[in-house]
XYZ file of C-alpha atoms in Angstrom:
407
model
C 84.800 109.702 66.835
C 86.334 106.933 64.761
C 90.149 107.240 63.634
C 90.611 107.497 59.612
C 93.851 106.950 58.106
C 94.822 108.559 55.230
C 97.686 107.927 52.741
C 100.714 109.986 52.632
C 99.479 111.368 49.118
C 96.497 113.240 50.886
C 97.036 116.700 52.098
C 96.923 115.699 55.956
C 99.359 117.882 57.870
C 102.374 116.371 59.945
C 101.050 118.949 62.566
C 104.222 119.832 65.207
C 102.436 121.515 68.009
C 103.441 125.093 67.995
C 103.288 125.324 71.707
C 101.224 123.690 74.424
C 98.888 126.681 74.749
C 95.375 126.213 73.851
C 95.005 126.929 69.837
C 92.016 128.808 68.571
C 91.864 127.198 65.407
C 93.456 124.084 63.429
C 96.874 124.789 61.931
C 95.325 124.619 58.171
C 92.377 124.822 56.222
C 90.984 121.999 54.636
C 87.567 121.170 52.557
C 85.951 117.945 52.932
C 83.810 115.819 50.668
C 82.307 113.746 53.204
C 82.178 113.817 57.194
C 85.362 111.942 57.662
C 87.332 112.215 61.049
C 90.633 113.952 60.331
C 93.726 112.238 61.125
C 96.668 114.547 62.164
C 99.772 113.410 60.685
C 102.375 112.402 62.966
C 105.932 111.389 61.242
C 105.030 108.635 59.202
C 101.755 107.468 61.087
C 98.586 108.874 60.748
C 96.937 109.378 63.940
C 93.337 110.130 65.319
C 93.073 113.593 67.131
C 92.314 111.936 70.348
C 95.616 109.889 70.053
C 98.080 110.151 72.998
C 100.677 110.110 70.492
C 99.188 113.299 68.795
C 101.239 116.569 68.526
C 98.349 118.224 69.851
C 97.270 119.226 73.345
C 93.733 118.119 74.892
C 92.277 121.360 73.989
C 93.705 121.653 70.551
C 92.360 118.316 69.792
C 88.976 119.379 70.788
C 88.808 122.689 68.868
C 90.428 120.826 65.969
C 87.449 117.937 66.025
C 84.733 120.959 66.396
C 86.147 122.777 63.496
C 86.568 120.076 61.088
C 82.868 118.904 62.033
C 81.697 122.270 61.224
C 83.801 122.383 58.058
C 82.414 118.872 56.851
C 78.945 119.964 57.317
C 79.600 122.790 55.330
C 81.366 121.022 52.456
C 78.601 118.434 52.384
C 76.329 121.313 50.639
C 78.509 120.918 47.412
C 80.551 118.442 45.845
C 84.325 118.436 46.749
C 87.074 115.853 45.535
C 89.972 115.168 48.045
C 91.298 117.323 50.352
C 92.637 120.747 49.083
C 94.729 122.856 51.436
C 93.665 126.516 50.853
C 96.987 128.030 52.121
C 100.176 127.852 49.819
C 103.737 129.260 50.709
C 107.475 128.949 49.201
C 109.780 127.759 51.744
C 113.582 127.663 50.538
C 116.012 125.670 52.663
C 119.697 126.761 52.206
C 121.937 124.000 52.991
C 119.363 121.251 51.976
C 121.700 118.213 51.148
C 123.402 118.554 54.454
C 122.896 116.193 57.564
C 119.922 118.793 58.818
C 118.807 120.004 55.322
C 117.612 116.450 54.121
C 115.388 115.082 56.749
C 114.379 118.905 57.317
C 113.300 119.197 53.527
C 111.300 115.872 53.867
C 109.404 117.131 56.853
C 108.601 120.453 55.091
C 107.621 118.606 52.150
C 104.749 116.897 54.219
C 103.123 120.209 55.134
C 100.088 121.041 53.267
C 100.892 124.755 53.734
C 103.673 124.282 51.210
C 103.185 124.760 47.627
C 106.882 125.062 46.696
C 109.857 123.842 48.326
C 113.390 125.234 46.894
C 116.407 123.523 47.923
C 119.764 125.165 47.549
C 123.383 123.844 48.506
C 126.797 124.291 46.878
C 126.509 120.380 45.540
C 124.820 117.146 45.561
C 121.282 119.152 46.028
C 119.859 117.755 42.611
C 119.763 114.001 44.051
C 117.841 115.325 47.059
C 115.391 116.945 45.088
C 114.831 114.213 42.712
C 114.286 111.631 45.829
C 112.148 114.102 47.542
C 110.023 114.829 44.302
C 108.746 111.289 44.126
C 106.999 111.797 47.546
C 103.460 112.087 46.651
C 102.801 115.348 48.490
C 101.179 118.420 46.676
C 104.397 120.737 47.187
C 106.807 121.094 44.213
C 110.580 120.728 44.658
C 112.855 122.634 42.661
C 116.689 122.360 43.037
C 119.441 125.190 42.634
C 123.203 124.490 42.922
C 125.460 127.138 43.468
C 126.111 130.849 43.850
C 125.046 131.361 40.296
C 121.762 129.844 41.281
C 120.870 131.529 44.741
C 118.897 134.582 43.504
C 116.456 132.473 41.463
C 116.082 130.052 44.628
C 114.981 132.975 46.700
C 112.814 134.780 44.342
C 109.292 134.846 45.851
C 109.756 132.792 48.748
C 107.843 133.385 52.116
C 110.415 131.617 54.490
C 113.850 130.857 54.513
C 115.750 128.341 56.676
C 119.623 128.343 56.846
C 120.780 124.990 58.214
C 124.115 125.526 56.015
C 127.316 125.093 57.641
C 129.767 122.554 59.021
C 128.436 120.584 62.109
C 130.214 119.884 65.231
C 132.584 117.091 65.840
C 133.626 115.591 69.065
C 136.039 118.036 71.075
C 134.670 120.998 69.028
C 132.823 123.927 70.637
C 130.225 126.186 69.064
C 132.993 128.768 69.062
C 135.250 126.473 66.793
C 132.635 126.721 64.335
C 132.380 130.355 64.224
C 135.118 131.597 61.397
C 133.296 128.923 58.794
C 129.600 129.536 59.840
C 129.870 132.920 60.102
C 130.876 133.692 56.350
C 128.303 131.029 55.088
C 125.490 133.126 56.959
C 126.823 136.485 56.125
C 126.910 135.185 52.072
C 123.438 133.611 52.178
C 121.748 136.393 54.030
C 123.147 138.866 51.703
C 121.534 137.096 49.210
C 118.296 136.906 51.246
C 118.229 140.728 51.470
C 118.861 141.271 47.770
C 116.274 138.961 46.608
C 113.259 138.396 49.110
C 114.039 140.991 52.090
C 110.440 140.671 53.387
C 110.833 136.895 54.280
C 110.819 135.082 57.497
C 114.475 134.107 58.255
C 115.107 131.073 60.362
C 118.812 130.531 61.530
C 119.790 127.274 62.590
C 123.648 127.536 61.614
C 125.755 127.343 64.872
C 126.695 129.504 66.791
C 123.253 130.806 66.763
C 124.226 133.185 69.647
C 126.382 134.810 67.158
C 125.096 133.952 63.696
C 121.668 135.894 64.223
C 123.388 138.956 65.187
C 125.697 138.723 61.977
C 122.373 138.200 60.197
C 120.904 141.419 61.770
C 123.970 143.519 60.866
C 123.902 142.080 57.286
C 120.315 143.129 56.976
C 120.900 146.506 58.467
C 123.861 147.375 55.908
C 121.607 146.279 53.181
C 118.721 148.725 54.795
C 116.043 146.037 55.098
C 116.521 144.660 58.707
C 112.931 143.974 60.063
C 113.682 142.333 63.551
C 110.257 140.811 63.736
C 111.145 138.338 60.926
C 114.722 137.202 62.162
C 114.690 134.003 64.170
C 117.428 132.012 65.914
C 115.681 128.505 66.022
C 115.787 127.214 69.511
C 113.161 125.160 69.318
C 115.346 121.834 69.560
C 116.062 122.985 73.199
C 112.239 123.133 74.017
C 111.921 119.780 72.370
C 114.714 118.236 74.307
C 113.259 119.735 77.860
C 109.817 118.457 77.070
C 111.291 114.853 76.271
C 113.567 114.581 79.301
C 110.929 116.088 81.607
C 108.259 113.833 80.583
C 110.543 110.708 81.058
C 111.877 111.976 84.365
C 108.378 112.470 85.918
C 106.581 109.777 83.983
C 104.018 112.173 81.896
C 102.424 112.011 78.750
C 104.747 113.885 76.589
C 102.031 115.488 74.654
C 101.053 117.463 78.111
C 104.467 118.929 78.669
C 105.575 122.279 77.826
C 109.087 123.757 79.247
C 109.899 127.348 78.243
C 113.288 127.585 77.582
C 115.203 131.045 77.504
C 118.578 132.523 77.022
C 120.655 131.398 73.958
C 121.373 128.114 72.246
C 124.678 126.989 73.617
C 125.904 125.724 76.898
C 124.670 127.559 79.967
C 123.165 130.034 77.959
C 120.389 127.299 77.724
C 118.209 127.915 80.552
C 115.166 125.603 80.932
C 112.637 127.299 83.256
C 111.419 124.187 84.898
C 109.261 125.825 87.460
C 107.453 127.131 84.739
C 106.641 123.587 83.311
C 102.954 122.752 82.167
C 101.380 120.867 83.734
C 102.659 122.000 87.111
C 105.459 119.519 88.530
C 107.495 119.483 91.505
C 111.208 119.128 91.014
C 113.660 118.285 93.934
C 116.865 120.661 93.932
C 118.827 117.515 92.490
C 116.604 117.083 89.906
C 116.464 120.788 88.545
C 120.470 120.525 88.356
C 120.441 117.144 86.688
C 117.539 118.025 84.223
C 119.300 121.658 83.492
C 122.564 120.152 82.878
C 121.343 117.574 80.599
C 119.351 119.870 78.616
C 122.200 122.356 78.166
C 124.493 119.517 77.272
C 122.228 117.456 75.025
C 124.038 118.519 71.889
C 127.379 117.010 72.956
C 125.503 114.137 74.321
C 124.453 113.175 70.364
C 127.946 114.263 69.407
C 129.578 111.792 71.412
C 126.947 109.053 70.862
C 127.529 109.531 67.124
C 131.563 109.109 67.748
C 132.719 111.473 65.004
C 130.142 110.674 62.529
C 127.863 113.542 63.051
C 125.749 116.072 65.377
C 122.214 116.383 66.169
C 120.619 116.246 62.904
C 117.810 114.251 63.012
C 116.110 115.992 66.149
C 117.127 119.212 64.774
C 115.438 118.861 61.538
C 112.186 117.696 63.582
C 112.509 120.780 65.848
C 112.985 123.094 62.704
C 109.865 121.583 60.686
C 108.038 122.346 63.980
C 109.055 125.940 63.678
C 108.434 126.366 60.119
C 105.165 124.716 60.557
C 104.207 127.474 63.264
C 105.531 130.429 61.166
C 103.607 129.175 58.227
C 100.290 128.856 60.599
C 100.959 132.394 61.731
C 101.519 133.568 58.078
C 98.093 131.965 57.280
C 96.498 133.870 59.957
C 96.406 131.730 62.858
C 96.113 134.111 65.804
C 97.249 131.754 68.496
C 100.762 130.429 67.758
C 103.486 130.585 70.245
C 107.178 129.342 70.171
C 110.469 129.945 72.184
C 112.919 131.631 69.729
C 116.223 133.808 69.944
C 115.281 137.184 68.614
C 115.744 140.740 69.116
C 114.442 141.443 72.510
C 113.965 144.207 75.327
C 113.148 141.581 77.989
C 116.658 141.938 79.554
C 120.018 144.397 79.012
C 120.950 142.012 76.336
C 119.899 142.915 72.431
C 119.058 139.342 71.589
C 117.337 136.908 73.784
C 115.617 133.575 73.628
C 111.831 133.754 74.995
C 108.450 132.389 74.086
C 107.086 134.889 71.406
C 103.980 135.332 69.581
C 103.990 134.656 66.033
C 101.840 136.519 63.490
C 101.438 137.433 59.896
C 104.441 140.115 60.336
C 106.556 137.962 62.285
C 106.901 138.679 66.254
C 103.838 140.150 67.472
C 104.658 140.070 71.097
C 107.527 138.844 73.680
C 106.068 136.953 76.439
C 107.808 138.574 79.492
C 105.788 136.819 82.148
C 108.004 133.748 81.902
C 110.850 135.571 83.122
C 109.420 136.973 86.103
C 108.858 134.984 89.275
C 111.886 132.631 88.919
C 113.326 130.365 91.347
C 116.650 131.454 93.305
C 118.188 128.728 91.121
C 116.862 130.005 87.774
C 117.445 133.557 88.691
C 121.377 132.917 89.476
C 121.252 130.888 86.345
C 119.919 133.809 84.137
C 122.443 136.166 85.535
C 125.357 133.812 84.985
C 124.622 133.189 81.337
C 124.315 136.806 80.289
C 128.156 137.645 80.308
C 128.557 134.637 77.895
C 125.595 135.383 75.771
C 126.559 139.217 75.808
C 130.140 137.882 74.282
C 128.789 135.811 71.658
C 126.485 138.693 70.416
C 129.161 141.102 70.444
C 131.395 138.560 68.600
C 128.787 138.294 66.039
C 128.248 142.149 65.472
C 132.062 142.965 65.315
C 132.495 140.152 62.657
C 129.789 141.825 60.539
C 131.152 145.242 61.035
C 134.677 144.224 60.309
C 133.655 142.415 56.988
C 131.594 145.387 56.092
C 134.569 147.700 56.410
C 136.789 145.304 54.527
C 134.288 145.216 51.819
């Protein structure tokens, strides 16, 4: 299959892989006017489906080629001009002028599944929207500034991403962020509850272990809580685990999939290296080294930036991947899997990160098999993280309930 490169202006997906599990169909529907081989858009580089740098697994690439070949053949029967995504969704990013918000907005702007991108922040968002609006991808960009415009930003959206808040600085723990970011998340989720209660909600604002329970309590107080549609975005932990394992074991990154469970801070982040695909053998020393690095990867970036910021670009990439997965699920793809921090009954904890199956209504299933048959190291680590994660959850719930009483 000869590779064909399209311009950024064509409706070709930057297509982050939802999981390394085989996919039953491509991430979006396109109509063709000729028998082109579709290039999957990877960052700012269009690559063939067969390229080793594609986000897709080998199985997915084969399925993608077959599907597009069929679509191209059918499309040849009638005249069509250009590539036209058949799905369209509205996405709102709350905190769009921040360090995560800006690159995230750019990546989401590149998705052919998005028809409208609503950008909200308390300041400086007009410039971001004007800048993005010059990108020749189909989605319309609208800006909203300040509390008075928040309701209009949220009306009619299908998915809300919340990266708003202050970033970590050197020496700062996620708990240090709590009081500031907890109030921000509470206020924004209240607005979501009032204006688009059925939307998917992606929480990025740290500490996620606490801010997701805060969001849940706010939604309960508003009478619109749907646990299937509230997600803590932990995709970055999976992205890091895949990257570090591939580097350590000299594997093709596209082939690597490491499930990460627990939470999204320090020891609550538990990569299940024994469940790595493809099957990989690790020494005890490698397991400890990789686990600790994955758990402390955020601090690694904070220290490397020396006070100039935290993990913004990798977080934006990971969040865009999760957005794309969610939109694929909303569009009817029946084979979308990601790891996320959600309400869960897999352990005694009310919230827990694990692999989930996504569907049109949100979480369709919690994949329990991956937390069974753990190694002794993983089992001990799982038991060790539970008290800390439990405390973070309770802290978030207590905050939201206290705020409700005060109101």
